[in-house]
């Protein structure tokens, strides 16, 4: 699992302005492999739909995944006939590789993709990208499993799809409903930071991207879709399912070990300019509380077992002190790793020293409870001692969590060093932000001129009048600029042979 990514926190989302510039707002990528029959009708239908319904300038990019038929020639012919269509040829297979390559090189602020069979009804395209244009969301996906979706497909594919999403929910705690629908979009500034962390180059690319985005706290918008299964699909179900399960294991392992710097993909709190000076917003309280309770429950059982063991050859106070000391060291180590996500050896000794201070407070509570019990009864029963200790430990646990969160393990990164405080400086003319500790995210999308908006009038003569038509790359004065997309491999192994897909 790769861990490199551009340092820094993503800037707050901005609503993309409308204007009359030549840069497309939306770049729709269609990855294809041996689709010589379906590619032409698909692109023409999509182009017609966008021309009639989409209010911004757009581009359609055909990404050919090493096809062995006449698909490349069909793509080039479409690009020559339709100004809004471009084509790109990859010499290796892999849908994820194609999307990463085209998305990384695109200049459009909104990047999307859909399958060549157009199984998803195109009326969902504008609702898909609208939350990204408005700045409300970071990614958007079409969902065939939403309540209001209408889906026509066989029982076999339905079972596989639902089983796969149950696996994702159970193993990776995914909250999105449909990872496999070939109908997704992402903001370009998010893609530039997120894609270098996505390792898969095939069908698992979508799932890995969504899981990492969700774990980083990015907002994923789901759109119910109407979807009709393509009976002629060339997807190899068994092989794809096997590769997907391997991907689930790999991503789960990376998330469990904390090898991904997901904090670098986080959005600042509050996208409203009035909220951007807010600092020290609590993070992950619910998750930390659950983890602390689990560790605390196991520690309590461990503590009681140790107390019962030490009580065989020592008095109650000595047995309590020894059991609490050993369990406190184990509890601090477990909470450090599992609850508060601190990895590495940096600061471990200091954390244990602070944990012993917290242990001392717990010892005072439990020892005081035992002393009060012995004062009330000269020979209390063992079960009574355990009940008193449990009650005292509950009070000590609450105090321990507060001290751990606020003092021992405040918000930190994986190295154990204090996480740099993010101070956002809002500039109305720029969506960038500055951060402390890390360098700010480089080269976010900053339109030099207002972004394009398609003319509201129809693109054909009406009632004897003539209207002016603009195409991608054409300015109002009739000049043209080069609209060719220069694509380069993003990662070294994208040009290496041997990809099984």
Coordinates of C-alpha atoms in Angstrom, one line a residue:
X1 CA 0.0 0.0 0.0
X2 CA 1.5 3.3 -1.1
X3 CA 1.6 6.0 1.5
X4 CA 2.8 9.0 -0.5
X5 CA 0.5 11.9 -1.2
X6 CA 0.6 15.6 -1.5
X7 CA 1.0 17.1 2.0
X8 CA -1.4 19.5 3.5
X9 CA -5.1 19.8 4.2
X10 CA -7.6 20.3 1.4
X11 CA -9.0 23.8 1.2
X12 CA -12.7 24.5 1.9
X13 CA -15.0 23.7 -1.0
X14 CA -16.0 26.5 -3.3
X15 CA -19.0 26.8 -5.6
X16 CA -17.7 26.8 -9.1
X17 CA -18.6 30.1 -10.8
X18 CA -20.4 30.3 -14.1
X19 CA -19.1 32.2 -17.1
X20 CA -18.1 32.0 -20.7
X21 CA -14.5 30.6 -20.6
X22 CA -13.4 27.6 -22.8
X23 CA -12.3 25.2 -20.1
X24 CA -14.8 22.4 -19.6
X25 CA -16.4 22.2 -16.2
X26 CA -17.1 18.5 -16.6
X27 CA -14.9 15.8 -18.0
X28 CA -16.8 12.5 -18.5
X29 CA -14.4 9.5 -19.0
X30 CA -15.6 6.4 -20.7
X31 CA -13.1 3.5 -20.2
X32 CA -13.5 0.9 -22.9
X33 CA -12.0 -2.4 -23.9
X34 CA -13.0 -4.0 -27.3
X35 CA -16.2 -2.0 -27.5
X36 CA -16.2 -1.2 -31.3
X37 CA -19.9 -1.9 -31.6
X38 CA -21.2 0.0 -28.6
X39 CA -18.8 2.9 -28.4
X40 CA -20.2 5.0 -31.2
X41 CA -23.9 4.9 -30.1
X42 CA -22.8 5.5 -26.5
X43 CA -20.8 8.6 -27.2
X44 CA -23.3 10.1 -29.6
X45 CA -26.2 9.5 -27.1
X46 CA -24.2 11.0 -24.2
X47 CA -23.1 14.0 -26.3
X48 CA -26.7 14.6 -27.4
X49 CA -27.9 14.4 -23.7
X50 CA -25.2 16.8 -22.4
X51 CA -25.9 19.2 -25.3
X52 CA -29.5 19.4 -24.4
X53 CA -29.4 19.3 -20.6
X54 CA -26.0 20.3 -19.1
X55 CA -25.7 24.0 -18.4
X56 CA -21.9 24.1 -18.5
X57 CA -19.2 23.3 -21.0
X58 CA -18.1 19.7 -21.0
X59 CA -15.7 17.1 -22.5
X60 CA -16.2 13.4 -23.2
X61 CA -12.9 11.4 -23.1
X62 CA -12.7 7.9 -24.4
X63 CA -10.0 6.0 -22.6
X64 CA -9.1 2.9 -24.6
X65 CA -7.7 0.1 -22.4
X66 CA -5.4 -1.7 -24.9
X67 CA -8.3 -2.8 -27.1
X68 CA -7.4 -5.4 -29.8
X69 CA -10.3 -4.6 -32.2
X70 CA -11.1 -1.4 -34.0
X71 CA -12.1 0.5 -30.9
X72 CA -9.2 2.9 -31.1
X73 CA -10.1 3.8 -34.7
X74 CA -13.8 4.3 -33.7
X75 CA -12.6 6.6 -30.8
X76 CA -10.4 8.7 -33.1
X77 CA -13.2 9.0 -35.6
X78 CA -15.6 10.3 -32.9
X79 CA -13.0 12.8 -31.7
X80 CA -12.6 14.1 -35.3
X81 CA -16.4 14.5 -35.8
X82 CA -17.4 15.9 -32.4
X83 CA -15.5 18.8 -30.9
X84 CA -16.3 17.9 -27.3
X85 CA -14.9 14.4 -27.7
X86 CA -11.3 13.4 -27.1
X87 CA -9.6 10.0 -27.1
X88 CA -6.7 8.5 -25.4
X89 CA -5.0 5.1 -25.8
X90 CA -3.5 3.1 -23.0
X91 CA -1.3 0.1 -23.9
X92 CA -2.3 -1.7 -20.7
X93 CA -5.6 -3.0 -19.4
X94 CA -7.2 -1.8 -16.2
X95 CA -10.2 0.5 -15.7
X96 CA -8.6 2.0 -12.6
X97 CA -5.4 2.7 -14.5
X98 CA -7.4 4.5 -17.2
X99 CA -9.3 6.6 -14.8
X100 CA -6.3 7.6 -12.8
X101 CA -4.3 8.6 -15.9
X102 CA -7.1 10.7 -17.5
X103 CA -8.3 12.2 -14.3
X104 CA -4.8 13.2 -13.2
X105 CA -4.2 15.0 -16.5
X106 CA -7.6 16.7 -16.9
X107 CA -8.0 20.4 -16.4
X108 CA -11.8 20.1 -15.7
X109 CA -12.8 20.8 -12.1
X110 CA -15.4 18.0 -12.1
X111 CA -14.3 14.5 -13.2
X112 CA -16.8 11.7 -13.8
X113 CA -16.9 8.4 -15.5
X114 CA -19.6 5.9 -16.7
X115 CA -19.7 2.5 -18.3
X116 CA -19.9 2.3 -22.1
X117 CA -23.1 0.3 -22.0
X118 CA -25.0 3.4 -20.4
X119 CA -26.9 1.0 -18.1
X120 CA -27.5 4.0 -15.9
X121 CA -30.2 6.4 -17.0
X122 CA -28.5 9.7 -18.1
X123 CA -31.1 11.8 -16.3
X124 CA -29.1 11.1 -13.1
X125 CA -25.9 12.8 -14.5
X126 CA -26.8 16.3 -13.6
X127 CA -27.9 15.4 -10.1
X128 CA -24.7 13.4 -9.8
X129 CA -22.3 16.4 -10.5
X130 CA -24.5 19.2 -9.1
X131 CA -23.4 18.7 -5.4
X132 CA -19.7 18.8 -6.6
X133 CA -20.2 22.0 -8.6
X134 CA -22.0 23.7 -5.7
X135 CA -19.2 22.8 -3.3
X136 CA -21.5 20.7 -1.1
X137 CA -19.8 17.3 -1.7
X138 CA -16.4 15.9 -2.6
X139 CA -17.4 12.7 -4.4
X140 CA -20.7 11.5 -5.9
X141 CA -21.9 8.0 -6.8
X142 CA -24.9 6.5 -8.4
X143 CA -26.6 3.9 -6.2
X144 CA -28.6 1.0 -7.4
X145 CA -29.4 -0.1 -3.9
X146 CA -31.1 3.1 -2.7
X147 CA -34.8 2.8 -1.9
X148 CA -36.0 4.9 -4.8
X149 CA -33.7 3.3 -7.4
X150 CA -35.3 1.2 -10.1
X151 CA -33.1 -1.7 -11.2
X152 CA -33.6 -4.4 -13.8
X153 CA -31.1 -7.2 -13.5
X154 CA -30.9 -11.0 -12.9
X155 CA -31.0 -12.6 -9.4
X156 CA -27.3 -13.7 -9.7
X157 CA -25.9 -10.2 -10.2
X158 CA -28.3 -8.8 -7.5
X159 CA -27.1 -11.4 -5.0
X160 CA -23.4 -10.7 -5.8
X161 CA -23.8 -7.0 -5.6
X162 CA -25.6 -7.0 -2.2
X163 CA -23.2 -9.6 -0.8
X164 CA -20.2 -7.5 -1.8
X165 CA -21.6 -4.4 -0.2
X166 CA -22.4 -6.4 3.0
X167 CA -18.7 -7.5 3.0
X168 CA -17.6 -3.9 2.7
X169 CA -19.9 -2.8 5.5
X170 CA -18.7 -5.6 7.8
X171 CA -15.0 -5.5 7.1
X172 CA -14.2 -1.9 6.2
X173 CA -17.2 -0.2 7.9
X174 CA -18.2 1.4 4.6
X175 CA -21.4 3.5 4.9
X176 CA -22.0 4.1 1.2
X177 CA -24.5 1.7 -0.4
X178 CA -23.2 0.8 -3.8
X179 CA -19.4 0.6 -4.6
X180 CA -19.7 -1.1 -8.0
X181 CA -22.1 1.1 -10.0
X182 CA -20.2 2.5 -13.0
X183 CA -21.5 6.0 -12.4
X184 CA -19.3 8.3 -10.3
X185 CA -17.8 11.8 -10.1
X186 CA -15.1 13.5 -8.0
X187 CA -13.8 17.1 -7.6
X188 CA -10.5 17.6 -9.3
X189 CA -8.8 19.1 -6.2
X190 CA -9.8 16.0 -4.2
X191 CA -8.6 13.6 -7.0
X192 CA -5.2 15.2 -7.1
X193 CA -4.6 14.3 -3.4
X194 CA -6.6 11.1 -3.1
X195 CA -5.6 9.2 -6.3
X196 CA -1.9 8.7 -5.3
X197 CA -3.1 6.7 -2.3
X198 CA -5.2 4.4 -4.4
X199 CA -3.2 1.3 -5.4
X200 CA -5.6 -0.8 -7.5
X201 CA -5.6 -0.4 -11.2
X202 CA -8.5 -2.6 -12.1
X203 CA -12.1 -3.0 -10.9
X204 CA -11.4 -2.5 -7.2
X205 CA -10.3 1.0 -8.0
X206 CA -13.7 2.5 -7.2
X207 CA -14.1 0.7 -3.9
X208 CA -10.7 1.7 -2.7
X209 CA -11.1 5.3 -3.6
X210 CA -14.5 5.5 -1.8
X211 CA -13.3 3.7 1.3
X212 CA -10.3 6.0 1.7
X213 CA -12.4 9.1 1.0
X214 CA -14.9 8.1 3.6
X215 CA -12.2 7.3 6.2
X216 CA -10.7 10.7 5.5
X217 CA -14.0 12.4 6.3
X218 CA -14.8 13.5 2.8
X219 CA -18.5 13.9 1.9
X220 CA -19.9 11.3 -0.5
X221 CA -23.2 12.1 -2.2
X222 CA -25.4 9.2 -3.3
X223 CA -27.9 9.5 -6.2
X224 CA -30.6 6.9 -6.7
X225 CA -30.5 5.7 -10.3
X226 CA -32.6 3.8 -12.9
X227 CA -30.4 1.0 -14.1
X228 CA -30.8 -1.8 -16.6
X229 CA -28.4 -4.7 -16.6
X230 CA -26.4 -5.3 -19.8
X231 CA -26.7 -9.0 -20.6
X232 CA -23.6 -8.8 -22.9
X233 CA -21.3 -7.4 -20.3
X234 CA -17.7 -8.7 -20.6
X235 CA -16.9 -8.5 -16.9
X236 CA -15.5 -11.8 -15.6
X237 CA -17.5 -12.1 -12.3
X238 CA -15.5 -14.8 -10.5
X239 CA -12.1 -13.3 -11.3
X240 CA -13.3 -9.8 -10.5
X241 CA -14.8 -11.0 -7.2
X242 CA -11.6 -12.7 -6.2
X243 CA -9.5 -9.6 -6.9
X244 CA -12.0 -7.5 -5.0
X245 CA -11.7 -9.7 -1.9
X246 CA -7.9 -9.4 -2.1
X247 CA -8.3 -5.6 -2.3
X248 CA -10.6 -5.6 0.7
X249 CA -8.0 -7.5 2.7
X250 CA -5.2 -5.1 1.5
X251 CA -7.1 -1.9 2.3
X252 CA -8.3 -3.3 5.6
X253 CA -4.8 -4.1 6.6
X254 CA -3.5 -0.7 5.6
X255 CA -6.3 1.0 7.6
X256 CA -5.7 -1.1 10.6
X257 CA -1.9 -0.4 10.7
X258 CA -2.4 3.3 10.0
X259 CA 0.0 3.3 7.0
X260 CA -2.1 5.8 5.1
X261 CA -1.9 9.6 5.8
X262 CA -5.6 10.2 5.5
X263 CA -5.4 13.3 7.6
X264 CA -3.8 15.0 4.6
X265 CA -7.1 14.6 2.6
X266 CA -9.3 16.1 5.3
X267 CA -11.4 19.1 4.8
X268 CA -11.4 22.0 7.3
X269 CA -14.3 22.4 9.6
X270 CA -16.9 24.7 8.1
X271 CA -17.0 25.6 4.5
X272 CA -18.7 28.9 5.2
X273 CA -16.1 31.7 5.5
X274 CA -17.5 32.7 8.8
X275 CA -16.6 29.2 10.2
X276 CA -13.0 29.0 8.9
X277 CA -11.4 30.5 12.0
X278 CA -12.7 27.8 14.2
X279 CA -9.9 25.7 15.7
X280 CA -9.5 22.7 18.0
X281 CA -12.7 21.0 16.8
X282 CA -13.0 17.6 18.5
X283 CA -12.4 14.7 16.1
X284 CA -13.6 11.1 16.3
X285 CA -15.2 11.3 19.7
X286 CA -17.7 8.5 19.0
X287 CA -15.1 6.2 17.6
X288 CA -12.6 6.9 20.4
X289 CA -15.3 6.4 23.0
X290 CA -16.3 3.0 21.6
X291 CA -12.6 1.9 21.4
X292 CA -12.0 3.1 24.9
X293 CA -15.0 1.1 26.2
X294 CA -13.8 -2.0 24.5
X295 CA -10.3 -1.7 25.8
X296 CA -11.6 -0.7 29.2
X297 CA -13.9 -3.7 29.4
X298 CA -11.0 -6.1 28.5
X299 CA -8.7 -4.3 31.0
X300 CA -11.3 -4.6 33.8
X301 CA -11.6 -8.4 33.2
X302 CA -7.7 -8.6 33.1
X303 CA -7.5 -6.5 36.3
X304 CA -10.1 -8.6 38.2
X305 CA -8.2 -11.8 37.2
X306 CA -4.9 -10.4 38.4
X307 CA -6.5 -9.1 41.6
X308 CA -7.9 -12.6 42.4
X309 CA -4.5 -14.1 41.6
X310 CA -2.6 -11.7 43.8
X311 CA -5.2 -11.9 46.6
X312 CA -4.2 -15.5 47.1
X313 CA -0.8 -14.5 48.7
X314 CA -1.2 -10.9 49.7
X315 CA -3.6 -8.5 51.3
X316 CA -6.4 -6.6 49.5
X317 CA -4.5 -3.3 49.2
X318 CA -1.3 -4.9 47.8
X319 CA -3.2 -7.1 45.4
X320 CA -5.2 -4.1 44.2
X321 CA -2.0 -2.0 43.7
X322 CA -0.2 -4.8 41.8
X323 CA -3.2 -5.7 39.6
X324 CA -4.0 -2.1 38.8
X325 CA -0.3 -1.3 37.9
X326 CA 0.0 -4.2 35.5
X327 CA -3.4 -3.6 33.9
X328 CA -2.7 0.2 33.7
X329 CA 0.4 -0.4 31.6
X330 CA -1.4 -2.7 29.3
X331 CA -4.4 -0.4 29.2
X332 CA -2.3 2.7 28.2
X333 CA -0.5 0.7 25.5
X334 CA -3.8 -0.6 24.0
X335 CA -5.5 2.8 24.1
X336 CA -2.5 4.4 22.6
X337 CA -2.6 2.1 19.5
X338 CA -6.3 1.2 19.1
X339 CA -8.3 4.1 20.6
X340 CA -6.2 7.2 19.8
X341 CA -4.3 5.8 16.7
X342 CA -0.8 6.7 17.9
X343 CA 1.7 4.5 15.9
X344 CA 5.5 4.1 16.3
X345 CA 7.7 4.3 19.4
X346 CA 7.9 8.1 19.5
X347 CA 6.6 9.4 22.8
X348 CA 5.8 5.9 24.1
X349 CA 7.8 6.4 27.4
X350 CA 6.2 9.7 28.0
X351 CA 2.7 8.3 27.4
X352 CA 3.4 5.5 29.8
X353 CA 4.6 8.0 32.4
X354 CA 1.4 10.0 32.0
X355 CA -0.6 6.8 32.1
X356 CA 1.0 6.0 35.5
X357 CA -0.2 9.4 36.8
X358 CA -3.7 8.5 35.6
X359 CA -3.1 5.1 37.3
X360 CA -2.3 6.9 40.5
X361 CA -5.6 8.6 40.4
X362 CA -7.4 5.3 39.8
X363 CA -5.4 3.7 42.6
X364 CA -6.5 6.5 45.0
X365 CA -10.2 5.9 44.0
X366 CA -10.1 2.1 44.3
X367 CA -7.9 2.1 47.4
X368 CA -10.1 4.6 49.1
X369 CA -13.1 2.5 48.3
X370 CA -11.5 -0.6 49.8
X371 CA -10.4 1.4 52.9
X372 CA -14.0 2.6 53.3
X373 CA -15.3 -1.0 52.9
X374 CA -12.8 -2.3 55.5
X375 CA -13.8 0.5 57.9
X376 CA -17.4 -0.5 57.5
X377 CA -16.9 -4.2 57.8
X378 CA -13.9 -6.0 59.5
X379 CA -14.1 -9.0 57.2
X380 CA -16.0 -8.3 54.0
X381 CA -16.8 -11.1 51.6
X382 CA -14.7 -11.4 48.4
X383 CA -17.7 -10.8 46.2
X384 CA -18.4 -7.6 48.1
X385 CA -14.8 -6.4 47.5
X386 CA -15.2 -7.1 43.8
X387 CA -18.5 -5.2 43.6
X388 CA -16.9 -2.2 45.3
X389 CA -13.9 -2.3 43.0
X390 CA -16.1 -2.5 39.9
X391 CA -18.0 0.6 41.0
X392 CA -14.8 2.4 41.8
X393 CA -13.3 1.4 38.5
X394 CA -16.3 2.8 36.6
X395 CA -15.7 6.2 38.1
X396 CA -12.0 5.9 37.5
X397 CA -12.7 4.9 33.9
X398 CA -14.7 8.0 33.1
X399 CA -11.9 10.1 34.5
X400 CA -9.3 8.1 32.7
X401 CA -10.9 8.7 29.3
X402 CA -11.1 12.4 29.9
X403 CA -7.5 12.6 30.9
X404 CA -6.3 10.4 28.1
X405 CA -8.2 12.4 25.5
X406 CA -7.3 15.9 26.8
X407 CA -3.8 15.3 28.3
X408 CA -2.1 12.0 27.4
X409 CA -3.3 11.6 23.8
X410 CA -4.6 14.9 22.4
X411 CA -5.1 15.1 18.6
X412 CA -1.9 13.7 17.2
X413 CA -0.6 12.2 14.0
X414 CA 0.7 8.7 13.6
X415 CA 4.2 9.6 14.8
X416 CA 3.1 10.6 18.3
X417 CA 4.0 14.2 17.7
X418 CA 1.4 16.9 18.3
X419 CA -0.6 17.5 15.1
X420 CA 0.0 20.9 13.7
X421 CA -2.9 23.3 14.3
X422 CA -4.7 24.1 11.1
X423 CA -5.3 27.9 10.8
X424 CA -7.3 28.7 7.7
X425 CA -7.0 32.1 6.2
X426 CA -9.9 32.9 3.9
X427 CA -9.3 34.9 0.8
X428 CA -12.5 35.5 -1.1
X429 CA -10.7 35.5 -4.4
X430 CA -8.9 32.2 -3.8
X431 CA -10.0 28.8 -2.4
X432 CA -6.6 28.1 -1.0
X433 CA -5.7 27.9 2.7
X434 CA -2.6 28.0 4.7
X435 CA -1.7 25.4 7.3
X436 CA 0.8 25.2 10.1
X437 CA 3.4 22.4 10.1
X438 CA 2.6 21.1 6.6
X439 CA 3.0 23.0 3.4
X440 CA -0.4 24.0 2.0
X441 CA -1.9 21.7 -0.7
X442 CA -0.3 22.7 -4.0
X443 CA -1.9 23.7 -7.2
X444 CA -5.6 23.5 -6.2
X445 CA -8.1 24.4 -9.0
X446 CA -8.0 28.2 -9.3
X447 CA -9.9 29.5 -12.3
X448 CA -8.2 32.4 -13.9
X449 CA -11.4 33.5 -15.6
X450 CA -15.0 32.6 -14.8
X451 CA -15.9 29.0 -15.8
X452 CA -18.1 28.4 -18.8
X453 CA -21.8 28.3 -19.0
X454 CA -23.6 27.0 -22.0
X455 CA -25.8 29.5 -23.7
X456 CA -29.5 29.3 -22.7
X457 CA -30.7 29.7 -26.2
X458 CA -31.1 26.7 -28.5
X459 CA -28.1 25.9 -30.7
X460 CA -30.0 26.2 -33.9
X461 CA -31.8 29.0 -35.9
X462 CA -35.3 29.8 -34.7
X463 CA -37.9 32.1 -36.3
X464 CA -35.5 33.2 -39.0
X465 CA -32.8 34.3 -36.5
X466 CA -29.3 33.0 -36.3
X467 CA -27.6 32.0 -33.0
X468 CA -23.9 31.7 -32.3
X469 CA -22.5 28.3 -31.3
X470 CA -19.5 27.8 -29.2
X471 CA -17.5 24.6 -28.8
X472 CA -15.0 23.4 -26.2
X473 CA -11.9 25.5 -26.5
X474 CA -13.5 28.3 -28.5
X475 CA -13.6 31.8 -27.1
X476 CA -16.2 34.5 -27.8
X477 CA -13.8 36.3 -30.2
X478 CA -13.6 33.2 -32.4
X479 CA -10.0 32.2 -31.4
X480 CA -9.1 28.7 -30.5
X481 CA -6.6 27.2 -28.1
X482 CA -5.2 23.8 -28.1
X483 CA -7.7 21.4 -26.5
X484 CA -5.5 18.3 -26.8
X485 CA -5.1 16.5 -23.5
X486 CA -1.5 15.5 -22.9
X487 CA -1.6 12.5 -20.6
X488 CA 1.4 11.0 -18.9
X489 CA 1.8 7.9 -16.6
X490 CA 1.1 8.9 -13.0
X491 CA 3.0 6.0 -11.4
X492 CA 6.0 4.1 -12.6
X493 CA 4.3 0.7 -12.6
X494 CA 1.5 2.0 -14.8
X495 CA 3.8 1.4 -17.8
X496 CA 5.0 -2.0 -16.7
X497 CA 3.6 -5.1 -18.4
X498 CA 1.9 -8.0 -16.6
X499 CA -1.4 -6.6 -15.4
X500 CA -3.8 -9.5 -15.4
X501 CA -6.7 -7.4 -16.3

